[in-house]
Short mmCIF file of C-alpha atoms in Angstrom, two decimals:
data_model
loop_
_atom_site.label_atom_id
_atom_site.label_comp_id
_atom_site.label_asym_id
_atom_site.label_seq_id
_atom_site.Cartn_x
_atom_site.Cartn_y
_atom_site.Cartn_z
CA UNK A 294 -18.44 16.33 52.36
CA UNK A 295 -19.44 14.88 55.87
CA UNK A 296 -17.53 11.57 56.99
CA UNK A 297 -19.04 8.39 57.24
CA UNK A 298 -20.69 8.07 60.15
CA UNK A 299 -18.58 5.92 62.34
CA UNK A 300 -21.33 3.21 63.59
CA UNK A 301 -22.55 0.29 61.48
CA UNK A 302 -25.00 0.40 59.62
CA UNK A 303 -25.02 3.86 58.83
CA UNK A 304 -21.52 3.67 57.82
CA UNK A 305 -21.91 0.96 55.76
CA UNK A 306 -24.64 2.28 53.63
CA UNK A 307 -23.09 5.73 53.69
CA UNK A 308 -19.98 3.74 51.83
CA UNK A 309 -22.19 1.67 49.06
CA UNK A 310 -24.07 4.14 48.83
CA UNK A 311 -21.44 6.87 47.85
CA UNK A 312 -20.29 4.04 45.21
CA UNK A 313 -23.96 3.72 44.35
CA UNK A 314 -24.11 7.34 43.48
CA UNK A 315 -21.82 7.20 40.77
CA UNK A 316 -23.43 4.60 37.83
CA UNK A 317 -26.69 6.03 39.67
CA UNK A 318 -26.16 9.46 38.81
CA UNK A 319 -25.49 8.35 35.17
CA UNK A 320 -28.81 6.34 34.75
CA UNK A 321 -31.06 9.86 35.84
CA UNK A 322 -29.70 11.23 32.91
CA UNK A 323 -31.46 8.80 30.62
CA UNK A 324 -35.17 9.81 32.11
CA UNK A 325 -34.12 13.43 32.01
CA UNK A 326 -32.94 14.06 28.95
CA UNK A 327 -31.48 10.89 26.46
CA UNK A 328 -34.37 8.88 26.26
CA UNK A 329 -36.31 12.01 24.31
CA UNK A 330 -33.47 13.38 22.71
CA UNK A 331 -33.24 10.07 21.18
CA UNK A 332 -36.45 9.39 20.85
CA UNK A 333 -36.61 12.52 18.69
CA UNK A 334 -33.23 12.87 16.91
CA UNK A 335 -32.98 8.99 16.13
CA UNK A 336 -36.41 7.65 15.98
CA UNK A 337 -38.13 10.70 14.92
CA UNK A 338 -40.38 9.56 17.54
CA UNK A 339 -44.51 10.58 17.36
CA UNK A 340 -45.63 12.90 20.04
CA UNK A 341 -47.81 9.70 21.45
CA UNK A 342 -44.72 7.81 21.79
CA UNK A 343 -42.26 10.81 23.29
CA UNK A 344 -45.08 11.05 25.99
CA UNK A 345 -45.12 7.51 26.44
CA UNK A 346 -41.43 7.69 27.24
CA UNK A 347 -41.30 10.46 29.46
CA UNK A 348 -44.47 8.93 31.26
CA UNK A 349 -43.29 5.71 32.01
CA UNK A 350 -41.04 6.66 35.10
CA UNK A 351 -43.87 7.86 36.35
CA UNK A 352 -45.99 4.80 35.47
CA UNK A 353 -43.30 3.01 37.53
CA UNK A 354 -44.05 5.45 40.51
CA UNK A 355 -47.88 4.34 39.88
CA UNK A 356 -47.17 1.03 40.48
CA UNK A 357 -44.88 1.23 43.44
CA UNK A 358 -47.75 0.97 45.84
CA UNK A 359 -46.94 -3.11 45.12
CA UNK A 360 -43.30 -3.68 45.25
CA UNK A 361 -43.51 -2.79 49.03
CA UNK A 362 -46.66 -5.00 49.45
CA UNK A 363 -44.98 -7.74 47.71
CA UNK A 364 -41.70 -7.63 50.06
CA UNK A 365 -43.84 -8.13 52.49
CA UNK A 366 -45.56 -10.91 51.54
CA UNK A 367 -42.47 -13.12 50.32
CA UNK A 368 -39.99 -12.10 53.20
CA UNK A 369 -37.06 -11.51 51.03
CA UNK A 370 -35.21 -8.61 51.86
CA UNK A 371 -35.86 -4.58 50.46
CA UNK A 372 -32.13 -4.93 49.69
CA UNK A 373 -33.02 -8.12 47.48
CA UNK A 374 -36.02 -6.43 45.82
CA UNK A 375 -34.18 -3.35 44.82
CA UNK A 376 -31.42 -5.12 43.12
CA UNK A 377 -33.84 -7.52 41.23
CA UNK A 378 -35.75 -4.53 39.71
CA UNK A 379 -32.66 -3.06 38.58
CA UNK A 380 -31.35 -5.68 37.11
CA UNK A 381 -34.26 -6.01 35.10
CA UNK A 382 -33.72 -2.95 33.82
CA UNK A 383 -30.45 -3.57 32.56
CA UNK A 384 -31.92 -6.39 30.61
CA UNK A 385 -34.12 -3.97 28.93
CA UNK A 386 -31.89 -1.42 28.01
CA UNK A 387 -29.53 -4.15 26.79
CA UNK A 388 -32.97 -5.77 24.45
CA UNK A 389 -33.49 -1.41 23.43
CA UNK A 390 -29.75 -1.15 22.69
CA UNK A 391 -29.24 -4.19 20.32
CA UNK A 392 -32.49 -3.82 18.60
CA UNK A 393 -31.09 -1.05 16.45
CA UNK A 394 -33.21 1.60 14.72
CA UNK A 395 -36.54 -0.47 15.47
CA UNK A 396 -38.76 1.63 17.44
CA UNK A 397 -41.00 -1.97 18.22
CA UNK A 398 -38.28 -2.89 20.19
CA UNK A 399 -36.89 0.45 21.12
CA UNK A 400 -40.47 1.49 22.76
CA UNK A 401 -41.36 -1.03 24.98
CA UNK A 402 -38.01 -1.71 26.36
CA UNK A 403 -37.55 1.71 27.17
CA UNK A 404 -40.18 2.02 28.76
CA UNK A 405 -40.10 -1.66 30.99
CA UNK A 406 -36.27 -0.40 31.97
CA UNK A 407 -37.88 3.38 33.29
CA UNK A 408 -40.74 1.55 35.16
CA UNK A 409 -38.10 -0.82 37.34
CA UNK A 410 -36.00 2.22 37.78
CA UNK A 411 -38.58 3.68 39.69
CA UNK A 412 -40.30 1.34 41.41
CA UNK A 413 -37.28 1.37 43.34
CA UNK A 414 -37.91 4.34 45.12
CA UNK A 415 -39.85 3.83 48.21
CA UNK A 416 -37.94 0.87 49.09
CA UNK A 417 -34.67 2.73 48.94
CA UNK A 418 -36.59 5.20 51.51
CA UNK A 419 -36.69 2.28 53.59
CA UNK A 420 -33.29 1.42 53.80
CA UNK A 421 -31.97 4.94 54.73
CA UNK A 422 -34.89 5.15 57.23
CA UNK A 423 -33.65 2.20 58.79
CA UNK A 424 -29.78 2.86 58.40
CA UNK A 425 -29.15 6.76 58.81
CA UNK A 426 -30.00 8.61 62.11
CA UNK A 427 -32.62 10.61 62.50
CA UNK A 428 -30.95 14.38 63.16
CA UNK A 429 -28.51 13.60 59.81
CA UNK A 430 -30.28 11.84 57.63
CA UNK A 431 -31.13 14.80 55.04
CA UNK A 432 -27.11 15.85 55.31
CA UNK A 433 -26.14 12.14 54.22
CA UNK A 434 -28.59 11.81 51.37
CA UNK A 435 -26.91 15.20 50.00
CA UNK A 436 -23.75 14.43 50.40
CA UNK A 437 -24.07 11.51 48.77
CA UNK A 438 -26.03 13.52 46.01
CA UNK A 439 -23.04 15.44 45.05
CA UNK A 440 -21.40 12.38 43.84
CA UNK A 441 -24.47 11.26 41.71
CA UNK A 442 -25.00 14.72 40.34
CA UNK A 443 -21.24 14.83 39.45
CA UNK A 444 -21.32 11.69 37.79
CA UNK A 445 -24.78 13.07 35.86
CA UNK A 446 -23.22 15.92 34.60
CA UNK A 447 -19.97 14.51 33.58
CA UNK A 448 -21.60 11.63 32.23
CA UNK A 449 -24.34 14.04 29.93
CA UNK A 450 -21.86 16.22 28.55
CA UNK A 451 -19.55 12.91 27.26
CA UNK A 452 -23.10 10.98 26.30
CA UNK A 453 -24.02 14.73 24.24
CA UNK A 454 -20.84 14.87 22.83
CA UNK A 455 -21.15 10.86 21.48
CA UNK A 456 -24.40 11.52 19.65
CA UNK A 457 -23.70 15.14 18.17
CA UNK A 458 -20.82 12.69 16.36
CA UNK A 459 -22.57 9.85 15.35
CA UNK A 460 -26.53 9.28 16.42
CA UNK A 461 -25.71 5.21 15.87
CA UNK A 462 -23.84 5.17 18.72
CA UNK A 463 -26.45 5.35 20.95
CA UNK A 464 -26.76 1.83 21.15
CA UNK A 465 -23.30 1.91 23.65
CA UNK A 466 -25.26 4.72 25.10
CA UNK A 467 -28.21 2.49 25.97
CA UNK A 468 -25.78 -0.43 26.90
CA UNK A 469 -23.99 1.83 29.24
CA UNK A 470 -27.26 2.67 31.39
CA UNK A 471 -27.54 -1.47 31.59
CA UNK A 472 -23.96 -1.78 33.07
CA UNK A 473 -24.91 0.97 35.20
CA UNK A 474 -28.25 -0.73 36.23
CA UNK A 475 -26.02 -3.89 37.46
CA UNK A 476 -23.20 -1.43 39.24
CA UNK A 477 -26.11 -0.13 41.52
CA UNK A 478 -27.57 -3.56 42.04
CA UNK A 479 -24.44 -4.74 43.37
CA UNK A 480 -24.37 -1.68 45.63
CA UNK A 481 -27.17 -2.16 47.25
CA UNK A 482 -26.78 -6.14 47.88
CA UNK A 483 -23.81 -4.71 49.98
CA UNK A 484 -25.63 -2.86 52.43
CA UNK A 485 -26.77 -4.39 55.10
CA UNK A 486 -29.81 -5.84 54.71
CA UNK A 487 -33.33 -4.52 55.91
CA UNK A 488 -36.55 -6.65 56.18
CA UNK A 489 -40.12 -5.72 56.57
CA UNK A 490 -42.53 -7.12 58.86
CA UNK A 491 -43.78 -9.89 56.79
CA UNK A 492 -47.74 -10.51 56.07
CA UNK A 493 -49.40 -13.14 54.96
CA UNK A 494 -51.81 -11.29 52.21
CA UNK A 495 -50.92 -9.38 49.95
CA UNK A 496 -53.51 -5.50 50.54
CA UNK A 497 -51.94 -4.17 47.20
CA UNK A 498 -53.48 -0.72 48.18
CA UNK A 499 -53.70 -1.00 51.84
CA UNK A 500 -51.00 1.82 52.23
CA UNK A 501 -53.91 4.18 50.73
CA UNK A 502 -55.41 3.79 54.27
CA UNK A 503 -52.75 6.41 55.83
CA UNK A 504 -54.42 9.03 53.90
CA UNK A 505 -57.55 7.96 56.12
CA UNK A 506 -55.95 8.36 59.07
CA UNK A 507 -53.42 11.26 58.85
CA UNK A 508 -54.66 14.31 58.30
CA UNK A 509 -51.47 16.18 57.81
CA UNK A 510 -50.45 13.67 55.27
CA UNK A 511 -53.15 14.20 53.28
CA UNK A 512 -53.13 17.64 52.95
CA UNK A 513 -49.97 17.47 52.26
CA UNK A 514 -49.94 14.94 49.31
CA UNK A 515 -53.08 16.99 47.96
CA UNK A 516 -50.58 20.38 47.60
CA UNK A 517 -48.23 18.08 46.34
CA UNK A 518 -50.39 16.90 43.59
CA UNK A 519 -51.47 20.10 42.54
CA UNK A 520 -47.57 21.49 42.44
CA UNK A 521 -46.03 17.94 41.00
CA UNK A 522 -48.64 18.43 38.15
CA UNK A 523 -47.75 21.53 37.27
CA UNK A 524 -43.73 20.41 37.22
CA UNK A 525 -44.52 17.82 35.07
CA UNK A 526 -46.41 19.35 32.74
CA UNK A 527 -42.96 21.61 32.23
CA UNK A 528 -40.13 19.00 32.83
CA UNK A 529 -42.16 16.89 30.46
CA UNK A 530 -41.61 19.16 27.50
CA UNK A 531 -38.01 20.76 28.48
CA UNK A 532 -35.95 18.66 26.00
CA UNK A 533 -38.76 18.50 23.53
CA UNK A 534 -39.11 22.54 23.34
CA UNK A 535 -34.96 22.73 22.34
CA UNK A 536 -34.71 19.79 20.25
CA UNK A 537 -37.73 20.30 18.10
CA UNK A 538 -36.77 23.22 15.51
CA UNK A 539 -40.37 24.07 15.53
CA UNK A 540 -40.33 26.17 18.62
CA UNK A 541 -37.27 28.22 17.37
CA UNK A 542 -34.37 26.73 18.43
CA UNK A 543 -31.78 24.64 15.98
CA UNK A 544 -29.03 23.59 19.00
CA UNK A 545 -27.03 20.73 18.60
CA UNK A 546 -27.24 17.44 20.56
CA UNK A 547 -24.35 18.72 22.68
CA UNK A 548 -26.29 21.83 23.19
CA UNK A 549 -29.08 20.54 23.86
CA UNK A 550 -27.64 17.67 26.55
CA UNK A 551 -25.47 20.84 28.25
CA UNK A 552 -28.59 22.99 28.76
CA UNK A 553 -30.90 20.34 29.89
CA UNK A 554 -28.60 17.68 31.40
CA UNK A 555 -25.56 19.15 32.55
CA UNK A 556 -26.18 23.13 33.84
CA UNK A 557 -28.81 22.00 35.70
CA UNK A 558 -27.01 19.05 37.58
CA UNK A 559 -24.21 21.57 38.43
CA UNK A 560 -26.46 23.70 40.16
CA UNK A 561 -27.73 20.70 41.79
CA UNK A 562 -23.84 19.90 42.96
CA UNK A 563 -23.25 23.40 44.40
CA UNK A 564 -26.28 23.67 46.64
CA UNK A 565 -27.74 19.98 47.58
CA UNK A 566 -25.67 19.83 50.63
CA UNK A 567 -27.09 22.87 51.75
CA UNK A 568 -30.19 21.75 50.99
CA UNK A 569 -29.48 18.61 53.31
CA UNK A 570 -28.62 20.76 56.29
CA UNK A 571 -31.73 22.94 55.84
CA UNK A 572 -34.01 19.85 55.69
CA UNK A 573 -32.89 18.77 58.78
CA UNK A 574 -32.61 22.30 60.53
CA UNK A 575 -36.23 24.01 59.25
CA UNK A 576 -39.81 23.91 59.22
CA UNK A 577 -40.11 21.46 56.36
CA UNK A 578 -43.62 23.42 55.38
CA UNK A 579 -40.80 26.55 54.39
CA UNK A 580 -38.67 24.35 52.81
CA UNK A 581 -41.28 23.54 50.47
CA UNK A 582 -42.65 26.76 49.85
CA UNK A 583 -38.88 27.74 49.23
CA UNK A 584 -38.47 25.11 46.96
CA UNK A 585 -41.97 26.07 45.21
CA UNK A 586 -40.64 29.24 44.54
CA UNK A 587 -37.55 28.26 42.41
CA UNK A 588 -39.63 25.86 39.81
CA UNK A 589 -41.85 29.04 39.20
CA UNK A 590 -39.07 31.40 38.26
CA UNK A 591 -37.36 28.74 36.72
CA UNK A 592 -40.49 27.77 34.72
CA UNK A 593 -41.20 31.70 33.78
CA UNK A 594 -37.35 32.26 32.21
CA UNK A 595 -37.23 29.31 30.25
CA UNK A 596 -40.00 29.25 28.46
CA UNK A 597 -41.14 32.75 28.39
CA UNK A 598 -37.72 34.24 28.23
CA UNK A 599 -36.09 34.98 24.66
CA UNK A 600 -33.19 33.30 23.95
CA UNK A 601 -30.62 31.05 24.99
CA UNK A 602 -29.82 32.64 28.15
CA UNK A 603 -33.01 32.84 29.58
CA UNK A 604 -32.92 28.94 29.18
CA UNK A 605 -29.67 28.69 30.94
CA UNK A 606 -31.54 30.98 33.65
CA UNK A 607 -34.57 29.17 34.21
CA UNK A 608 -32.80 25.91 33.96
CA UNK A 609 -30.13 27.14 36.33
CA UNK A 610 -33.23 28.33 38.88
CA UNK A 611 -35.30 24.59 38.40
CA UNK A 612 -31.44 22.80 38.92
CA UNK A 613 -31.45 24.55 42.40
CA UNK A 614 -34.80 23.95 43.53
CA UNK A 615 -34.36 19.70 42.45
CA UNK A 616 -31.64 20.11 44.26
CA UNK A 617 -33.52 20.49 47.73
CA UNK A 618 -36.72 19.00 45.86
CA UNK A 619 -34.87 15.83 45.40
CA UNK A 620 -34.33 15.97 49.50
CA UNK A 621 -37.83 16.86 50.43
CA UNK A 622 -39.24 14.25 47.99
CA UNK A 623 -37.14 11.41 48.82
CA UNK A 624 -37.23 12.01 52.67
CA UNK A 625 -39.63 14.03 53.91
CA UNK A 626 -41.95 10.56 54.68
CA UNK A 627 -39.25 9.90 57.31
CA UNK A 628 -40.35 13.16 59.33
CA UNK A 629 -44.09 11.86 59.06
CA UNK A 630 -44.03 8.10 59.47
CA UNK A 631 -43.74 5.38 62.10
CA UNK A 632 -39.82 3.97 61.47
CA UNK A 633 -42.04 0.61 59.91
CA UNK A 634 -44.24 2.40 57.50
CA UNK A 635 -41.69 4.60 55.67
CA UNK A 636 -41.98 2.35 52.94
CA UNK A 637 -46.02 2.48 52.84
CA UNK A 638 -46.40 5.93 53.38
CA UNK A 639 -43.46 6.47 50.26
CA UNK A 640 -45.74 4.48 48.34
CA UNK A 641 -48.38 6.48 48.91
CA UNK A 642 -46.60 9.28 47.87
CA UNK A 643 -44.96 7.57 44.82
CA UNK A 644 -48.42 6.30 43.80
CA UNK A 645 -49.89 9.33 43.90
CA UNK A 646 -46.87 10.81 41.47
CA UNK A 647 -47.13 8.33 39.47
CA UNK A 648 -50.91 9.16 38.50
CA UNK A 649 -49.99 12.77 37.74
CA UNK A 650 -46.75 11.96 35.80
CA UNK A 651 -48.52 9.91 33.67
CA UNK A 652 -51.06 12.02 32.80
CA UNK A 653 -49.33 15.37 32.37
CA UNK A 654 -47.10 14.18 29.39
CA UNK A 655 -50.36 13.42 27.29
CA UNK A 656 -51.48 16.88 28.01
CA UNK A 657 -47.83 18.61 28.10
CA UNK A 658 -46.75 17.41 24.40
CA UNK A 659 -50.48 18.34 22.84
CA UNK A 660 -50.43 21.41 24.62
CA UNK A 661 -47.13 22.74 23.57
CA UNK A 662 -47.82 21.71 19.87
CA UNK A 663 -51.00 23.78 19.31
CA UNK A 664 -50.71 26.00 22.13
CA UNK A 665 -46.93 26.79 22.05
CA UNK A 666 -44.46 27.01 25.20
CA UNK A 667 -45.66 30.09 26.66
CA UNK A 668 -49.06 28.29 27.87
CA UNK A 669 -47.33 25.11 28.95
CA UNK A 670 -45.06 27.57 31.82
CA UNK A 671 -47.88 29.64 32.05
CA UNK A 672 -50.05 26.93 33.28
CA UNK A 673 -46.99 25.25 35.35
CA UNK A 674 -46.78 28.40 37.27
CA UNK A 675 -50.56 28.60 38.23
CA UNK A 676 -50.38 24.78 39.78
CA UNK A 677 -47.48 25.31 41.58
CA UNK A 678 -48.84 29.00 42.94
CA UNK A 679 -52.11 27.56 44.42
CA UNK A 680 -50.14 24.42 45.67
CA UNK A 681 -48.15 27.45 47.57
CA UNK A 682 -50.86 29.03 49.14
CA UNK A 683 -52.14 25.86 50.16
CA UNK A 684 -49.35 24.88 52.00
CA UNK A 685 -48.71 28.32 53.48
CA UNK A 686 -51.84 27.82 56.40
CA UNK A 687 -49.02 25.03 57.66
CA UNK A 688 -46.96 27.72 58.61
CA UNK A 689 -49.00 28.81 61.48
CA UNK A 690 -50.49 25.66 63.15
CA UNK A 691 -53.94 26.95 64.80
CA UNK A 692 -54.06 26.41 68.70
CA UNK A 693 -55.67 23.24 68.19
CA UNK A 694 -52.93 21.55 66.41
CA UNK A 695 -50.20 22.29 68.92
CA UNK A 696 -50.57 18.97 70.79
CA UNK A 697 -50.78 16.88 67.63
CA UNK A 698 -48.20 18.27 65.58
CA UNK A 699 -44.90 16.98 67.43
CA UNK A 700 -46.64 13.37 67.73
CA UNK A 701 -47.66 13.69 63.47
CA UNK A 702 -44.64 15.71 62.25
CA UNK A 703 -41.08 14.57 64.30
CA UNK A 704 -42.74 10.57 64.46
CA UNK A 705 -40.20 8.12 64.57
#
């Protein structure tokens, strides 16, 4: 793993957030696979409500357009607004963890606690924009990414192994996540702290006007909405397809959290830090259509393959391209925007995840119950194929975009 960097401030957020990585890496685990597994082995959740839990992150992604707009308009600090949303998740994952077997409670907490978690996300962006130089920034994220994906994985395989015991004791599961939530929060109070310019209205969707004006951006956040979709529709359904008997699996909760929790996160340790140097190093258009490439095999073993090893296979394959996905999507705004609209041209980008993610659940859990698995990878691979081929013109910039494309891609 790299050293700190040895100037303040990148040092100092390299530090916090190293120690943010750790109760951070436990808390993805709940969106990626405990929230359904309990939703289903607990709750015996309806397929309404198991999309309504696996859409709400996204929901929060939806809305993220307005945390930025709303930092600007009160002056407090993106360090300040971070922490707040966080701890408001922990408050709702304490409410879902003491209500017990009551799926009234359980439901809307759940879902309040995955919204805040997200909405995070472009103001985060903001802070390493500001904090980590330019020609290492994709090396830092990763590094610190091994730490939260070693904390994911060590912390799904214990969480697995709690539930296959006794499902009641997912209440300390769920209280857990909430100490977690108020680890991070502390975390990134630490880091030095980063203000926007402030305004004096509030445009809730005056970000939306880069899309106007950036022509590269937009093309690129229309592939990206074509190829997100089709990831969705898949990750949406991953846990359901090996918890739910129906589709020919009986695992166990251990199993289950191993297969979709843990192998992937450990392909996710072993290659992220490459990842970060080839994010920095290469044509980010070929890092994506690298990346692209993974989720389809992955997508084509696990749900068309037969058995459990094909699962482990295509899991193993999707681990490795999150791994440099997680890069791309968290940073790649920082190759495209002005140093002071990272944070608006995230939200953009969040925004516009946040209306597929929501949507692709309600399709995702419908389709895989009357259409079976087969169609719901079959139809993942097809989005994220013609989200290929549309990014693959980028490769060769025509003669006209010579001049533009060092002032639109390498800004800031």
């Amino acid at each position: 793993m790299p050293i700190a960097p040895p100037e303040n401030p990148a040092r100092r957020t390299f530090v916090f957030d190293n120690l943010r990585a750790w109760p951070g890496g436990a808390v993805e685990t709940l969106a990626m696979t405990f929230v359904v597994l309990i939703a289903v082995r607990v709750f015996h959740a309806e397929a309404w409500q198991k999309a309504t839990l696996v859409a709400a992150s996204s929901f929060g992604l939806l809305l993220s357009l307005f945390p930025v707009q709303l930092v600007r308009r009160t002056g407090i600090s993106v360090n300040v607004g971070t922490a707040v949303l966080w701890c408001v998740s922990a408050v709702c994952l304490l409410v879902a963890g003491l209500g017990g077997r009551n799926m009234d409670i359980f439901l809307p907490s759940m879902v309040v606690a995955l919204i805040c978690l997200t909405l995070s996300i472009p103001l985060m962006s903001q802070i390493y924009r500001k904090h980590y130089p330019d020609d290492s920034r994709g090396r830092l994220f990763a590094s610190t990414g091994v730490l939260r994906k070693a904390s994911a994985l060590i912390v799904a395989a214990i969480f697995g192994k709690v539930l296959e015991n006794n499902l009641d004791d997912f209440r300390w599961v769920l209280l857990s996540y909430g100490a977690c939530c108020v680890l991070m929060a502390a975390c990134v109070l630490a880091m030095e702290r980063v203000h926007l310019q402030r305004s004096r209205e509030v445009r809730l969707f005056g970000a939306l006007g880069h899309l106007r004006h950036d022509r590269i951006f937009r093309s690129l956040l229309t592939s990206w909405m074509i190829l997100g979709f089709g990831n969705l529709l898949c990750w949406s359904v991953f846990v359901e397809y090996v918890s739910n008997p129906s589709y020919g699996y009986e695992l166990t909760e251990f199993t289950i959290a191993f297969i979709t929790g843990s192998l992937p996160e450990i392909m996710f340790l072993f290659t992220v830090v490459g990842w970060g140097i080839i994010f920095d190093r290469v044509n980010f258009f070929a890092v994506r259509i690298i990346l692209n490439l993974f989720f389809i095999g992955g997508m084509l073993f696990y749900f068309s393959g037969f058995g459990v090893w094909a699962l482990c296979v295509g899991i193993s394959l999707h681990g490795i391209g999150r791994a440099g996905g997680n890069i791309a999507w968290s940073l790649w705004v920082t190759k495209f925007a002005k140093a002071e609209q990272v944070a608006e041209y995230m939200s953009v980008h969040t925004f516009l995840c946040g209306v597929r993610g929501v949507i692709a659940p309600f399709i995702a859990f419908p389709m895989i119950a009357h259409l079976g698995p087969r169609w719901v990878g079959g139809a993942g691979v097809v989005f994220l194929s013609v989200a290929t081929l549309m990014i693959w013109p980028h490769l060769r910039p025509k003669q006209g975009d010579e001049d533009e494309k060092p002032d639109t891609c390498n800004r800031g």
